[in-house]
Amino acid sequence: MSGAGRSTPPPAPEPLPIPVVDNHTHLDLARDGEDVPDVRAVIEAAVAVGVPRMVQIGCDLPSARFTVEVIDRHGALLGGVALHPNEAPRLQACGEVDSARNEIERLASHPRVRVIGETGLDYYRTAADGVAAQQDSFRWHIDLAKRTGKTLQVHDRDAHDDVLRILAEEGAPAHTVLHCFSGDVAMARECVERGYFLSFAGTVTFKNATGLRNALAVTPAENLLVETDAPFLTPAPHRGATNSPYLVPLTVRAMAAVLSTDVPSLCTALAANSERLYGPW
Ligand SMILES: [Zn+2]
């Protein structure tokens, strides 16, 4: 699809009573046929509803370079840099793994890059012949997070068992986040047991996501985060529209309902967890 123009943005939700962090967003990505959003306008809209800070995640070299540049310009942002699991086989095929890793490591030394991610495994979009390159890349990023003392953000698509196995084999960094958590109750319990953080995205609001809501329901507040993964995964009732950090309150309120907790308590926990992971900014 192209030339579709921009879809009408959903209206701003009611502001949150206590500010929270969008733990994972992509300010440099646009959906098909749309323009990349204006970063200042995105931040202003989010600030207005109680989401004054966000973590910008770079997924490949151009995106990681953008991340370092944009966090220098906007105090509301921290950064994450990595080579996405779908990028790993491509880099290996063209013999660019070493040079790409060197640059990621250099960009990761920026004091406001506080995340190594997103890395991990994606068995949905990568064929079997790319799995070895992905796993090798995941192991390298785990080691980088440990060496730099930064938080690891893990992408896991249809790869739950191998993600957990490799984290255990390598020894997970002190701060490990499963971004856009997509596991079931058993996996949530295992992650909590290991001290990982579970970051919930708009998917938890989807009508058919009962299993995911059950997983959320057994996760203690100390292990919870919220994110958009914008411009994707727009929460209900705006599924299909373009996502943006200002829609975080919809996901937070849905999470509070699942957890049978009040919104201010959940916001307090979410904010404290983000600061524990990334430090103040
Ligand atoms: Zn993402």
mmCIF file of C-alpha atoms and ligand atoms in Angstrom:
data_model
loop_
_atom_site.group_PDB
_atom_site.id
_atom_site.type_symbol
_atom_site.label_atom_id
_atom_site.label_comp_id
_atom_site.label_asym_id
_atom_site.label_seq_id
_atom_site.Cartn_x
_atom_site.Cartn_y
_atom_site.Cartn_z
ATOM 1 C CA MET A 1 0.000 0.000 0.000
ATOM 2 C CA SER A 2 1.228 3.469 -0.710
ATOM 3 C CA GLY A 3 -0.114 6.932 -1.152
ATOM 4 C CA ALA A 4 -2.835 6.208 1.397
ATOM 5 C CA GLY A 5 -1.911 9.379 3.267
ATOM 6 C CA ARG A 6 -2.070 9.648 6.998
ATOM 7 C CA SER A 7 -4.928 7.999 8.842
ATOM 8 C CA THR A 8 -6.868 10.250 11.198
ATOM 9 C CA PRO A 9 -5.072 10.151 14.547
ATOM 10 C CA PRO A 10 -7.143 8.817 17.463
ATOM 11 C CA PRO A 11 -8.200 11.467 20.006
ATOM 12 C CA ALA A 12 -6.021 12.043 23.071
ATOM 13 C CA PRO A 13 -7.009 9.780 25.973
ATOM 14 C CA GLU A 14 -7.654 11.121 29.456
ATOM 15 C CA PRO A 15 -4.266 12.001 31.016
ATOM 16 C CA LEU A 16 -2.687 9.634 33.535
ATOM 17 C CA PRO A 17 -2.671 10.868 37.149
ATOM 18 C CA ILE A 18 1.035 9.991 37.591
ATOM 19 C CA PRO A 19 3.557 10.174 34.730
ATOM 20 C CA VAL A 20 4.915 6.947 33.236
ATOM 21 C CA VAL A 21 7.580 6.060 30.654
ATOM 22 C CA ASP A 22 6.923 4.574 27.216
ATOM 23 C CA ASN A 23 9.627 1.899 27.464
ATOM 24 C CA HIS A 24 9.881 1.091 23.764
ATOM 25 C CA THR A 25 9.054 3.253 20.766
ATOM 26 C CA HIS A 26 10.350 3.845 17.237
ATOM 27 C CA LEU A 27 10.264 7.534 16.345
ATOM 28 C CA ASP A 28 12.082 6.926 13.059
ATOM 29 C CA LEU A 29 9.639 4.404 11.627
ATOM 30 C CA ALA A 30 6.536 5.083 9.545
ATOM 31 C CA ARG A 31 3.825 2.712 8.487
ATOM 32 C CA ASP A 32 3.350 2.091 4.774
ATOM 33 C CA GLY A 33 2.212 5.188 2.937
ATOM 34 C CA GLU A 34 2.737 7.503 5.913
ATOM 35 C CA ASP A 35 5.398 10.015 6.872
ATOM 36 C CA VAL A 36 7.751 9.705 9.805
ATOM 37 C CA PRO A 37 6.206 11.738 12.648
ATOM 38 C CA ASP A 38 7.632 15.038 13.846
ATOM 39 C CA VAL A 39 9.529 14.122 17.019
ATOM 40 C CA ARG A 40 8.780 17.350 18.867
ATOM 41 C CA ALA A 41 5.036 16.987 18.177
ATOM 42 C CA VAL A 42 5.096 13.342 19.316
ATOM 43 C CA ILE A 43 6.757 14.311 22.590
ATOM 44 C CA GLU A 44 4.368 17.231 23.192
ATOM 45 C CA ALA A 45 1.302 15.044 22.649
ATOM 46 C CA ALA A 46 2.681 12.411 25.026
ATOM 47 C CA VAL A 47 3.640 14.953 27.714
ATOM 48 C CA ALA A 48 0.068 16.288 27.638
ATOM 49 C CA VAL A 49 -1.358 12.904 28.732
ATOM 50 C CA GLY A 50 1.195 11.996 31.405
ATOM 51 C CA VAL A 51 3.824 10.245 29.283
ATOM 52 C CA PRO A 52 6.696 12.740 29.480
ATOM 53 C CA ARG A 53 9.526 10.286 28.786
ATOM 54 C CA MET A 54 10.141 7.542 26.268
ATOM 55 C CA VAL A 55 12.860 5.119 25.194
ATOM 56 C CA GLN A 56 13.689 5.408 21.496
ATOM 57 C CA ILE A 57 14.816 2.052 20.101
ATOM 58 C CA GLY A 58 17.130 1.713 17.100
ATOM 59 C CA CYS A 59 17.013 -1.563 15.170
ATOM 60 C CA ASP A 60 19.733 -1.273 12.544
ATOM 61 C CA LEU A 61 22.707 1.017 11.889
ATOM 62 C CA PRO A 62 20.810 3.978 10.369
ATOM 63 C CA SER A 63 18.228 3.743 13.125
ATOM 64 C CA ALA A 64 20.875 3.477 15.862
ATOM 65 C CA ARG A 65 22.624 6.566 14.461
ATOM 66 C CA PHE A 66 19.280 8.408 14.435
ATOM 67 C CA THR A 67 18.703 7.316 18.042
ATOM 68 C CA VAL A 68 21.933 8.840 19.324
ATOM 69 C CA GLU A 69 21.244 12.043 17.415
ATOM 70 C CA VAL A 70 17.630 12.426 18.585
ATOM 71 C CA ILE A 71 18.348 11.736 22.273
ATOM 72 C CA ASP A 72 20.925 14.517 22.154
ATOM 73 C CA ARG A 73 18.244 16.909 20.922
ATOM 74 C CA HIS A 74 15.406 15.890 23.300
ATOM 75 C CA GLY A 75 15.792 15.497 27.047
ATOM 76 C CA ALA A 76 12.560 13.460 27.165
ATOM 77 C CA LEU A 77 14.268 10.581 25.387
ATOM 78 C CA LEU A 78 16.684 7.826 26.284
ATOM 79 C CA GLY A 79 18.023 5.497 23.626
ATOM 80 C CA GLY A 80 18.468 1.832 22.850
ATOM 81 C CA VAL A 81 20.722 0.497 20.093
ATOM 82 C CA ALA A 82 21.075 -2.980 18.607
ATOM 83 C CA LEU A 83 20.870 -5.047 15.465
ATOM 84 C CA HIS A 84 17.346 -6.475 15.250
ATOM 85 C CA PRO A 85 17.058 -10.279 14.962
ATOM 86 C CA ASN A 86 15.799 -9.867 11.412
ATOM 87 C CA GLU A 87 18.836 -7.742 10.609
ATOM 88 C CA ALA A 88 21.361 -10.337 11.826
ATOM 89 C CA PRO A 89 21.025 -12.861 8.950
ATOM 90 C CA ARG A 90 21.085 -10.058 6.395
ATOM 91 C CA LEU A 91 24.322 -8.630 7.796
ATOM 92 C CA GLN A 92 25.882 -12.058 7.876
ATOM 93 C CA ALA A 93 24.939 -12.701 4.245
ATOM 94 C CA CYS A 94 26.758 -9.556 3.136
ATOM 95 C CA GLY A 95 29.757 -10.052 5.439
ATOM 96 C CA GLU A 96 29.080 -6.951 7.531
ATOM 97 C CA VAL A 97 28.536 -8.437 10.985
ATOM 98 C CA ASP A 98 31.843 -7.322 12.510
ATOM 99 C CA SER A 99 31.735 -3.744 11.268
ATOM 100 C CA ALA A 100 28.070 -3.390 12.317
ATOM 101 C CA ARG A 101 28.816 -4.695 15.804
ATOM 102 C CA ASN A 102 31.764 -2.324 16.159
ATOM 103 C CA GLU A 103 29.547 0.623 15.367
ATOM 104 C CA ILE A 104 26.741 -0.522 17.699
ATOM 105 C CA GLU A 105 29.286 -0.875 20.483
ATOM 106 C CA ARG A 106 30.588 2.627 19.816
ATOM 107 C CA LEU A 107 27.054 4.124 19.760
ATOM 108 C CA ALA A 108 26.174 2.210 22.946
ATOM 109 C CA SER A 109 28.856 4.126 24.833
ATOM 110 C CA HIS A 110 26.698 7.282 24.678
ATOM 111 C CA PRO A 111 25.726 8.050 28.302
ATOM 112 C CA ARG A 112 22.015 8.350 27.465
ATOM 113 C CA VAL A 113 21.921 5.114 25.504
ATOM 114 C CA ARG A 114 20.783 3.015 28.458
ATOM 115 C CA VAL A 115 19.414 0.028 26.525
ATOM 116 C CA ILE A 116 20.951 -2.686 24.372
ATOM 117 C CA GLY A 117 17.993 -3.651 22.217
ATOM 118 C CA GLU A 118 16.054 -4.696 20.571
ATOM 119 C CA THR A 119 17.832 -7.984 20.123
ATOM 120 C CA GLY A 120 16.517 -11.518 20.516
ATOM 121 C CA LEU A 121 14.913 -14.066 18.205
ATOM 122 C CA ASP A 122 12.237 -13.799 15.528
ATOM 123 C CA TYR A 123 11.220 -17.148 14.082
ATOM 124 C CA TYR A 124 8.171 -15.584 12.431
ATOM 125 C CA ARG A 125 9.957 -13.448 9.894
ATOM 126 C CA THR A 126 13.275 -15.283 9.582
ATOM 127 C CA ALA A 127 13.534 -18.629 7.821
ATOM 128 C CA ALA A 128 15.313 -21.630 9.328
ATOM 129 C CA ASP A 129 18.577 -20.817 7.558
ATOM 130 C CA GLY A 130 18.792 -17.520 9.463
ATOM 131 C CA VAL A 131 18.377 -18.985 12.928
ATOM 132 C CA ALA A 132 22.065 -19.599 13.629
ATOM 133 C CA ALA A 133 22.969 -16.005 12.725
ATOM 134 C CA GLN A 134 20.153 -14.718 14.942
ATOM 135 C CA GLN A 135 21.182 -16.777 17.920
ATOM 136 C CA ASP A 136 24.806 -15.733 17.555
ATOM 137 C CA SER A 137 23.713 -12.090 17.365
ATOM 138 C CA PHE A 138 21.493 -12.474 20.446
ATOM 139 C CA ARG A 139 24.400 -13.942 22.429
ATOM 140 C CA TRP A 140 26.659 -11.080 21.361
ATOM 141 C CA HIS A 141 24.104 -8.472 22.498
ATOM 142 C CA ILE A 142 23.627 -10.213 25.867
ATOM 143 C CA ASP A 143 27.373 -9.987 26.387
ATOM 144 C CA LEU A 144 27.422 -6.324 25.302
ATOM 145 C CA ALA A 145 24.678 -5.448 27.809
ATOM 146 C CA LYS A 146 26.663 -7.120 30.568
ATOM 147 C CA ARG A 147 29.941 -5.455 29.610
ATOM 148 C CA THR A 148 28.327 -2.003 29.446
ATOM 149 C CA GLY A 149 26.010 -2.464 32.444
ATOM 150 C CA LYS A 150 22.992 -1.434 30.336
ATOM 151 C CA THR A 151 19.488 -2.876 30.241
ATOM 152 C CA LEU A 152 18.823 -5.633 27.695
ATOM 153 C CA GLN A 153 15.557 -5.383 25.733
ATOM 154 C CA VAL A 154 14.603 -8.686 24.137
ATOM 155 C CA HIS A 155 12.413 -9.186 21.067
ATOM 156 C CA ASP A 156 10.771 -12.626 21.114
ATOM 157 C CA ARG A 157 8.502 -13.630 18.293
ATOM 158 C CA ASP A 158 7.479 -17.286 18.178
ATOM 159 C CA ALA A 159 10.733 -18.188 19.912
ATOM 160 C CA HIS A 160 9.881 -18.376 23.641
ATOM 161 C CA ASP A 161 11.805 -21.563 24.469
ATOM 162 C CA ASP A 162 15.013 -20.558 22.702
ATOM 163 C CA VAL A 163 14.902 -17.027 24.160
ATOM 164 C CA LEU A 164 14.670 -18.403 27.700
ATOM 165 C CA ARG A 165 17.276 -21.094 27.009
ATOM 166 C CA ILE A 166 19.844 -18.699 25.554
ATOM 167 C CA LEU A 167 19.335 -16.139 28.341
ATOM 168 C CA ALA A 168 19.959 -18.931 30.859
ATOM 169 C CA GLU A 169 22.985 -20.283 28.992
ATOM 170 C CA GLU A 170 24.653 -16.904 28.654
ATOM 171 C CA GLY A 171 23.535 -15.578 32.036
ATOM 172 C CA ALA A 172 21.074 -12.707 31.637
ATOM 173 C CA PRO A 173 22.190 -9.128 32.378
ATOM 174 C CA ALA A 174 21.122 -7.731 35.766
ATOM 175 C CA HIS A 175 18.394 -5.777 33.969
ATOM 176 C CA THR A 176 16.558 -7.787 31.319
ATOM 177 C CA VAL A 177 13.265 -6.783 29.686
ATOM 178 C CA LEU A 178 11.033 -8.894 27.494
ATOM 179 C CA HIS A 179 9.685 -6.171 25.245
ATOM 180 C CA CYS A 180 6.127 -6.575 23.924
ATOM 181 C CA PHE A 181 5.725 -9.623 26.118
ATOM 182 C CA SER A 182 3.816 -12.327 24.248
ATOM 183 C CA GLY A 183 4.130 -15.412 26.451
ATOM 184 C CA ASP A 184 1.594 -17.330 28.522
ATOM 185 C CA VAL A 185 1.112 -17.697 32.269
ATOM 186 C CA ALA A 186 3.886 -20.291 32.622
ATOM 187 C CA MET A 187 6.372 -18.120 30.774
ATOM 188 C CA ALA A 188 5.409 -15.032 32.793
ATOM 189 C CA ARG A 189 6.021 -16.984 35.998
ATOM 190 C CA GLU A 190 9.394 -18.214 34.730
ATOM 191 C CA CYS A 191 10.459 -14.668 33.793
ATOM 192 C CA VAL A 192 9.385 -13.299 37.181
ATOM 193 C CA GLU A 193 11.264 -16.097 38.906
ATOM 194 C CA ARG A 194 14.388 -15.037 37.019
ATOM 195 C CA GLY A 195 13.887 -11.363 37.848
ATOM 196 C CA TYR A 196 13.132 -10.208 34.297
ATOM 197 C CA PHE A 197 10.808 -7.319 33.478
ATOM 198 C CA LEU A 198 7.747 -7.874 31.297
ATOM 199 C CA SER A 199 6.856 -4.926 29.075
ATOM 200 C CA PHE A 200 3.251 -4.935 27.901
ATOM 201 C CA ALA A 201 2.187 -3.255 24.663
ATOM 202 C CA GLY A 202 -1.189 -2.492 23.059
ATOM 203 C CA THR A 203 -1.551 -6.200 22.256
ATOM 204 C CA VAL A 204 -2.786 -6.713 25.838
ATOM 205 C CA THR A 205 -5.912 -4.706 24.942
ATOM 206 C CA PHE A 206 -6.763 -6.836 21.907
ATOM 207 C CA LYS A 207 -10.025 -8.695 22.114
ATOM 208 C CA ASN A 208 -8.526 -12.119 21.401
ATOM 209 C CA ALA A 209 -5.578 -11.710 23.815
ATOM 210 C CA THR A 210 -7.024 -13.630 26.772
ATOM 211 C CA GLY A 211 -3.846 -15.687 27.239
ATOM 212 C CA LEU A 212 -1.749 -12.539 27.386
ATOM 213 C CA ARG A 213 -4.075 -10.933 29.933
ATOM 214 C CA ASN A 214 -3.838 -14.089 32.037
ATOM 215 C CA ALA A 215 -0.042 -13.748 31.902
ATOM 216 C CA LEU A 216 -0.293 -10.115 32.990
ATOM 217 C CA ALA A 217 -2.593 -11.078 35.855
ATOM 218 C CA VAL A 218 0.112 -13.275 37.457
ATOM 219 C CA THR A 219 2.920 -10.719 37.049
ATOM 220 C CA PRO A 220 3.801 -8.724 40.189
ATOM 221 C CA ALA A 221 3.799 -4.926 39.899
ATOM 222 C CA GLU A 222 7.597 -4.843 40.500
ATOM 223 C CA ASN A 223 8.179 -6.654 37.182
ATOM 224 C CA LEU A 224 5.864 -4.598 34.957
ATOM 225 C CA LEU A 225 6.541 -2.049 32.247
ATOM 226 C CA VAL A 226 4.378 -0.457 29.563
ATOM 227 C CA GLU A 227 5.317 0.456 25.997
ATOM 228 C CA THR A 228 3.806 1.350 22.623
ATOM 229 C CA ASP A 229 6.226 -0.195 20.099
ATOM 230 C CA ALA A 230 4.869 2.693 18.022
ATOM 231 C CA PRO A 231 4.019 3.096 15.192
ATOM 232 C CA PHE A 232 2.725 -0.495 15.529
ATOM 233 C CA LEU A 233 0.373 -2.390 17.889
ATOM 234 C CA THR A 234 -2.097 0.440 18.532
ATOM 235 C CA PRO A 235 -4.253 -0.317 21.587
ATOM 236 C CA ALA A 236 -8.000 -0.843 21.444
ATOM 237 C CA PRO A 237 -10.292 0.811 20.538
ATOM 238 C CA HIS A 238 -8.014 2.289 17.861
ATOM 239 C CA ARG A 239 -6.495 -0.905 16.517
ATOM 240 C CA GLY A 240 -5.458 -0.290 12.920
ATOM 241 C CA ALA A 241 -4.625 3.397 13.438
ATOM 242 C CA THR A 242 -1.017 4.569 13.724
ATOM 243 C CA ASN A 243 0.377 4.167 17.227
ATOM 244 C CA SER A 244 2.180 6.908 19.124
ATOM 245 C CA PRO A 245 3.386 7.349 22.737
ATOM 246 C CA TYR A 246 0.364 9.547 23.619
ATOM 247 C CA LEU A 247 -1.794 6.397 23.456
ATOM 248 C CA VAL A 248 0.031 4.733 26.390
ATOM 249 C CA PRO A 249 -2.781 5.679 28.844
ATOM 250 C CA LEU A 250 -5.158 3.303 27.013
ATOM 251 C CA THR A 251 -2.822 0.376 27.665
ATOM 252 C CA VAL A 252 -2.147 1.429 31.264
ATOM 253 C CA ARG A 253 -5.870 1.589 32.051
ATOM 254 C CA ALA A 254 -6.463 -1.797 30.418
ATOM 255 C CA MET A 255 -3.600 -3.256 32.487
ATOM 256 C CA ALA A 256 -5.048 -1.796 35.705
ATOM 257 C CA ALA A 257 -8.391 -3.441 34.941
ATOM 258 C CA VAL A 258 -6.734 -6.838 34.383
ATOM 259 C CA LEU A 259 -4.735 -6.474 37.595
ATOM 260 C CA SER A 260 -7.770 -5.228 39.554
ATOM 261 C CA THR A 261 -5.662 -2.327 40.787
ATOM 262 C CA ASP A 262 -6.220 1.412 40.686
ATOM 263 C CA VAL A 263 -4.552 3.477 37.978
ATOM 264 C CA PRO A 264 -2.446 5.703 40.292
ATOM 265 C CA SER A 265 -0.907 2.660 42.042
ATOM 266 C CA LEU A 266 -0.074 1.029 38.733
ATOM 267 C CA CYS A 267 1.430 4.269 37.367
ATOM 268 C CA THR A 268 3.579 4.619 40.482
ATOM 269 C CA ALA A 269 4.920 1.090 40.049
ATOM 270 C CA LEU A 270 5.528 1.518 36.305
ATOM 271 C CA ALA A 271 7.405 4.788 36.832
ATOM 272 C CA ALA A 272 9.552 3.333 39.612
ATOM 273 C CA ASN A 273 10.410 0.259 37.525
ATOM 274 C CA SER A 274 11.560 2.388 34.577
ATOM 275 C CA GLU A 275 13.825 4.435 36.849
ATOM 276 C CA ARG A 276 15.223 1.267 38.388
ATOM 277 C CA LEU A 277 16.157 -0.006 34.942
ATOM 278 C CA TYR A 278 17.449 3.136 33.285
ATOM 279 C CA GLY A 279 18.334 5.474 36.114
ATOM 280 C CA PRO A 280 17.118 9.067 36.238
ATOM 281 C CA TRP A 281 16.980 11.378 33.209
HETATM 282 ZN ZN ZN B 1 10.194 -2.557 18.579
#
